[in-house]
Short mmCIF file of C-alpha atoms and ligand atoms in Angstrom, two decimals:
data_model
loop_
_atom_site.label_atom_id
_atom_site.label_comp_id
_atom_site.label_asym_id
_atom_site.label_seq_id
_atom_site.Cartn_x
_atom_site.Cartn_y
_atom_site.Cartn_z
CA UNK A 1 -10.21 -11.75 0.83
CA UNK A 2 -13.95 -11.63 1.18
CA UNK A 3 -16.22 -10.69 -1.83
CA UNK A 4 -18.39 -8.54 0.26
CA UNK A 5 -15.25 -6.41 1.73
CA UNK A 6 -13.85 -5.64 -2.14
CA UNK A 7 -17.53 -5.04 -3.05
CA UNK A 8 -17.41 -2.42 -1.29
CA UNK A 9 -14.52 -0.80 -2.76
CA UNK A 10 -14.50 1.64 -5.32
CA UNK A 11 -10.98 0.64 -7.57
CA UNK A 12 -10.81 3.53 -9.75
CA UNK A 13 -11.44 6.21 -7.26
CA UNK A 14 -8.97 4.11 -5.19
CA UNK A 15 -6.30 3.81 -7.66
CA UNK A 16 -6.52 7.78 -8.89
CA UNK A 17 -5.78 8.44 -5.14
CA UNK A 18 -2.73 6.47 -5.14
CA UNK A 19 -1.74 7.55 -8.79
CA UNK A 20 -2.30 11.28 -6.96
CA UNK A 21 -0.20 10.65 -4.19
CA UNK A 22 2.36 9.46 -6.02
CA UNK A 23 2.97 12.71 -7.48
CA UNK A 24 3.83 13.98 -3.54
CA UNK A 25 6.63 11.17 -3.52
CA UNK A 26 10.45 11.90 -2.15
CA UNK A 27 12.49 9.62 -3.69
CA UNK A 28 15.38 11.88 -4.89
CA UNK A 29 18.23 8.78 -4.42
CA UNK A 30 15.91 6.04 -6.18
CA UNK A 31 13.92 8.21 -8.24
CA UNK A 32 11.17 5.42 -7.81
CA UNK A 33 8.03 6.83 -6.60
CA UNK A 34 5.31 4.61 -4.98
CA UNK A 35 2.04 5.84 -3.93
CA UNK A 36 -0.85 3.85 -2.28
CA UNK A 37 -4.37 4.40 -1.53
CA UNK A 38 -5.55 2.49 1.58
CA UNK A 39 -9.60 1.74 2.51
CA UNK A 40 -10.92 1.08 5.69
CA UNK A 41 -14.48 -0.29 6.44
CA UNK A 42 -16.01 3.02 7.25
CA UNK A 43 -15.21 3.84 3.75
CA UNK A 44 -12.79 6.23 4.63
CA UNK A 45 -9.33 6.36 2.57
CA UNK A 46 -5.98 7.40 3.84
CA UNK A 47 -2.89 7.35 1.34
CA UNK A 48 1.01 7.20 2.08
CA UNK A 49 3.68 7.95 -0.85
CA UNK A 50 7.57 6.58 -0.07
CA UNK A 51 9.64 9.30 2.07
CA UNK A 52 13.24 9.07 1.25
CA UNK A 53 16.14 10.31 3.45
CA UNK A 54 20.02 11.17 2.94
CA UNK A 55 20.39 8.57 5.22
CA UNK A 56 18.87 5.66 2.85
CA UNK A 57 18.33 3.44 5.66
CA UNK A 58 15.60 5.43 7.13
CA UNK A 59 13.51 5.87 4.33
CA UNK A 60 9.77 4.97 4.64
CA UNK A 61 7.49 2.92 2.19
CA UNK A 62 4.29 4.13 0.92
CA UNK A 63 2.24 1.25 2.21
CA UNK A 64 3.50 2.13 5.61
CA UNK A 65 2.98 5.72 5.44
CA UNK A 66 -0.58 5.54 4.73
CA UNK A 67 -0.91 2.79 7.79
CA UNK A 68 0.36 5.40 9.69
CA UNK A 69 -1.87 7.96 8.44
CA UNK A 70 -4.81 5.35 9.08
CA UNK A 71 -3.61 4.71 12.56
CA UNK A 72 -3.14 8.50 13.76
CA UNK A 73 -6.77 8.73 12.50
CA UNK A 74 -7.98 6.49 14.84
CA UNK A 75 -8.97 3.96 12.28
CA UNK A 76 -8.02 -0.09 12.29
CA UNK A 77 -9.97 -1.63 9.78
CA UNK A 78 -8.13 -1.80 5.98
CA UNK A 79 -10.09 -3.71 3.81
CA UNK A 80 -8.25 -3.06 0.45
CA UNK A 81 -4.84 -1.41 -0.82
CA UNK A 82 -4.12 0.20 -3.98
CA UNK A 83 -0.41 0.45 -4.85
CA UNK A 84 1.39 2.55 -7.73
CA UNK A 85 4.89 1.88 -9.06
CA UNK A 86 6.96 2.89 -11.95
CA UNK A 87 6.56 0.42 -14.63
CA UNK A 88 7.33 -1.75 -16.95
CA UNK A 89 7.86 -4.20 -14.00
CA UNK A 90 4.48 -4.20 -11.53
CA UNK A 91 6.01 -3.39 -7.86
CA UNK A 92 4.88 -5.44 -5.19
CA UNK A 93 4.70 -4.47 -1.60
CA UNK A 94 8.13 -5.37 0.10
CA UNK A 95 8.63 -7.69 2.81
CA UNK A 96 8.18 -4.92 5.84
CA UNK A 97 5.12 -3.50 4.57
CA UNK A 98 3.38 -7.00 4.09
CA UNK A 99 4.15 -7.55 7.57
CA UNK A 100 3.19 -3.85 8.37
CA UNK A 101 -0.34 -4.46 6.76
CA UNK A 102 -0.78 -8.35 7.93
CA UNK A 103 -0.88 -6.67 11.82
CA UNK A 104 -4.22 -5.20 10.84
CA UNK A 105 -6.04 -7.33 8.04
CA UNK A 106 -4.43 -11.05 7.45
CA UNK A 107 -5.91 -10.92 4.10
CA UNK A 108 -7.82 -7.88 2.24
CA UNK A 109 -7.25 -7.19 -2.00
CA UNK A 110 -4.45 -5.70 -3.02
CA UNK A 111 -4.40 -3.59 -6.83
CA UNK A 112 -0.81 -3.30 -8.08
CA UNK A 113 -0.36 -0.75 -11.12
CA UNK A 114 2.38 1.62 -12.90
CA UNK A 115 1.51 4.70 -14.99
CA UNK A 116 1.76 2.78 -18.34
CA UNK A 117 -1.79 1.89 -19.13
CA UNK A 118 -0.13 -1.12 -21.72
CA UNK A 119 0.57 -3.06 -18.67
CA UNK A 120 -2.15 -4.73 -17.04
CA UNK A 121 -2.84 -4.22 -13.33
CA UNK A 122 -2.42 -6.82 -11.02
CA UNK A 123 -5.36 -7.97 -8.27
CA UNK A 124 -3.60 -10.10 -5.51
CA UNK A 125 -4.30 -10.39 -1.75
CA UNK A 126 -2.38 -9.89 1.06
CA UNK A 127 -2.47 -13.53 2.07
CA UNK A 128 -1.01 -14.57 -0.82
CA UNK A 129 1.60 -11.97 -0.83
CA UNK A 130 2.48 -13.34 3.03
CA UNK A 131 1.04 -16.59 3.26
CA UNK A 132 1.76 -17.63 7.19
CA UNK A 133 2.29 -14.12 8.94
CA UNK A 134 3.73 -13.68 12.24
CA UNK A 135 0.82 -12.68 14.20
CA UNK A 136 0.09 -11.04 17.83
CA UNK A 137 -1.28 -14.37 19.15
CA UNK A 138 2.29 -15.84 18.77
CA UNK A 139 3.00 -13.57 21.69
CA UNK A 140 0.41 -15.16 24.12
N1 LIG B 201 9.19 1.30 -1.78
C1 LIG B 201 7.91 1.51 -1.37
O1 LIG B 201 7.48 2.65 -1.15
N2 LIG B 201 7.13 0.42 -1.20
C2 LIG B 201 7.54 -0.87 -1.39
O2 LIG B 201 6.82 -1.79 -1.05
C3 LIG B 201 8.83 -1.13 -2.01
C4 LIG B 201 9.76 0.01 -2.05
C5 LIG B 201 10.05 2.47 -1.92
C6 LIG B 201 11.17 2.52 -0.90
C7 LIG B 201 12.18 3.37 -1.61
O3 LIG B 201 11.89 4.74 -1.37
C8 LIG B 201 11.96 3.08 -3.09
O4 LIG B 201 10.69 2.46 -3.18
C9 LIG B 201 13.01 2.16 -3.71
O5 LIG B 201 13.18 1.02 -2.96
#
C-alpha cells in the first residue's frame, strides 16, 4: 500500500458506492449481500455486488464482479477496494477474490464495513490479506 495511491482515494464516496450496490445484490439462497466499490488510478470507479445462482456453485463474488466490470472497461489499474457485508461479523474478501485482485495490484487498501454504524470499519491491504500470491512471473 502506498500513501500517495490511498491519498488519492475518496473513502466515503467509495464506501456509499459499495453500500449502493449492495442494494442490487442476488443472494436469494444466502441472503448475504456483498457489495464493493473498486478505484482505479484514473480515478474512475467500477462496483460488483455477489450474483447468486440455483446452481450455488456458480455464484459470483462482488469483488470479482466489479474486476470484471473494470476489465471490460478497458481499465487495469485498482488502487483501492471498498467492501460491504452484513454485520455484526466484518466480511473479508474470500480466498478467490484475493487471488482475483492480487493479478492486478499485489497490494492496494482495502475498507471492510457492514451497515451497522456500531461496528468499526476495518482498513487492511491486500498484501496482508494474501501475503505471498501466486503471480504471472511464476509462469516464465
Ligand atoms: N461473497 C462475496 O460476494 N464476496 C466474498 O468475498 C465472500 C462471499 C458472497 C458469495 C455468496 O453469494 C455469499 O457471499 C455467501 O457466501
Amino acid at each position: 500500500m502506498t500513501a500517495s495511491a490511498s491519498a488519492t482515494i475518496d473513502w466515503d464516496e467509495l464506501t456509499r458506492q459499495a453500500f449502493e450496490v449492495r442494494e442490487r445484490a442476488h443472494a436469494p439462497y444466502s441472503h448475504y449481500h456483498v457489495g464493493a466499490a473498486l478505484q482505479v488510478a484514473s480515478g474512475r470507479v467500477f462496483v460488483g455486488c455477489n450474483v447468486e445462482n440455483a446452481s450455488y456453485g456458480l455464484s459470483l463474488c462482488a469483488e470479482r464482479s466489479a474486476i470484471l466490470q473494470m476489465v471490460a472497461a478497458g481499465e487495469k489499474d485498482p488502487i483501492g477496494i471498498v467492501v460491504i457485508t452484513r454485520g455484526p461479523i466484518v466480511g473479508t474478501p474470500c480466498g478467490a477474490c484475493r487471488q482475483v485482485l492480487a493479478e492486478f495490484a499485489l497490494d492496494m487498501p482495502v475498507r471492510l464495513a457492514v451497515e451497522d454504524p456500531a461496528v468499526p470499519a476495518r482498513m487492511t491491504s491486500l498484501a496482508a490479506l494474501l501475503p505471498d500470491a501466486f503471480r504471472a512471473e511464476a509462469l516464465k
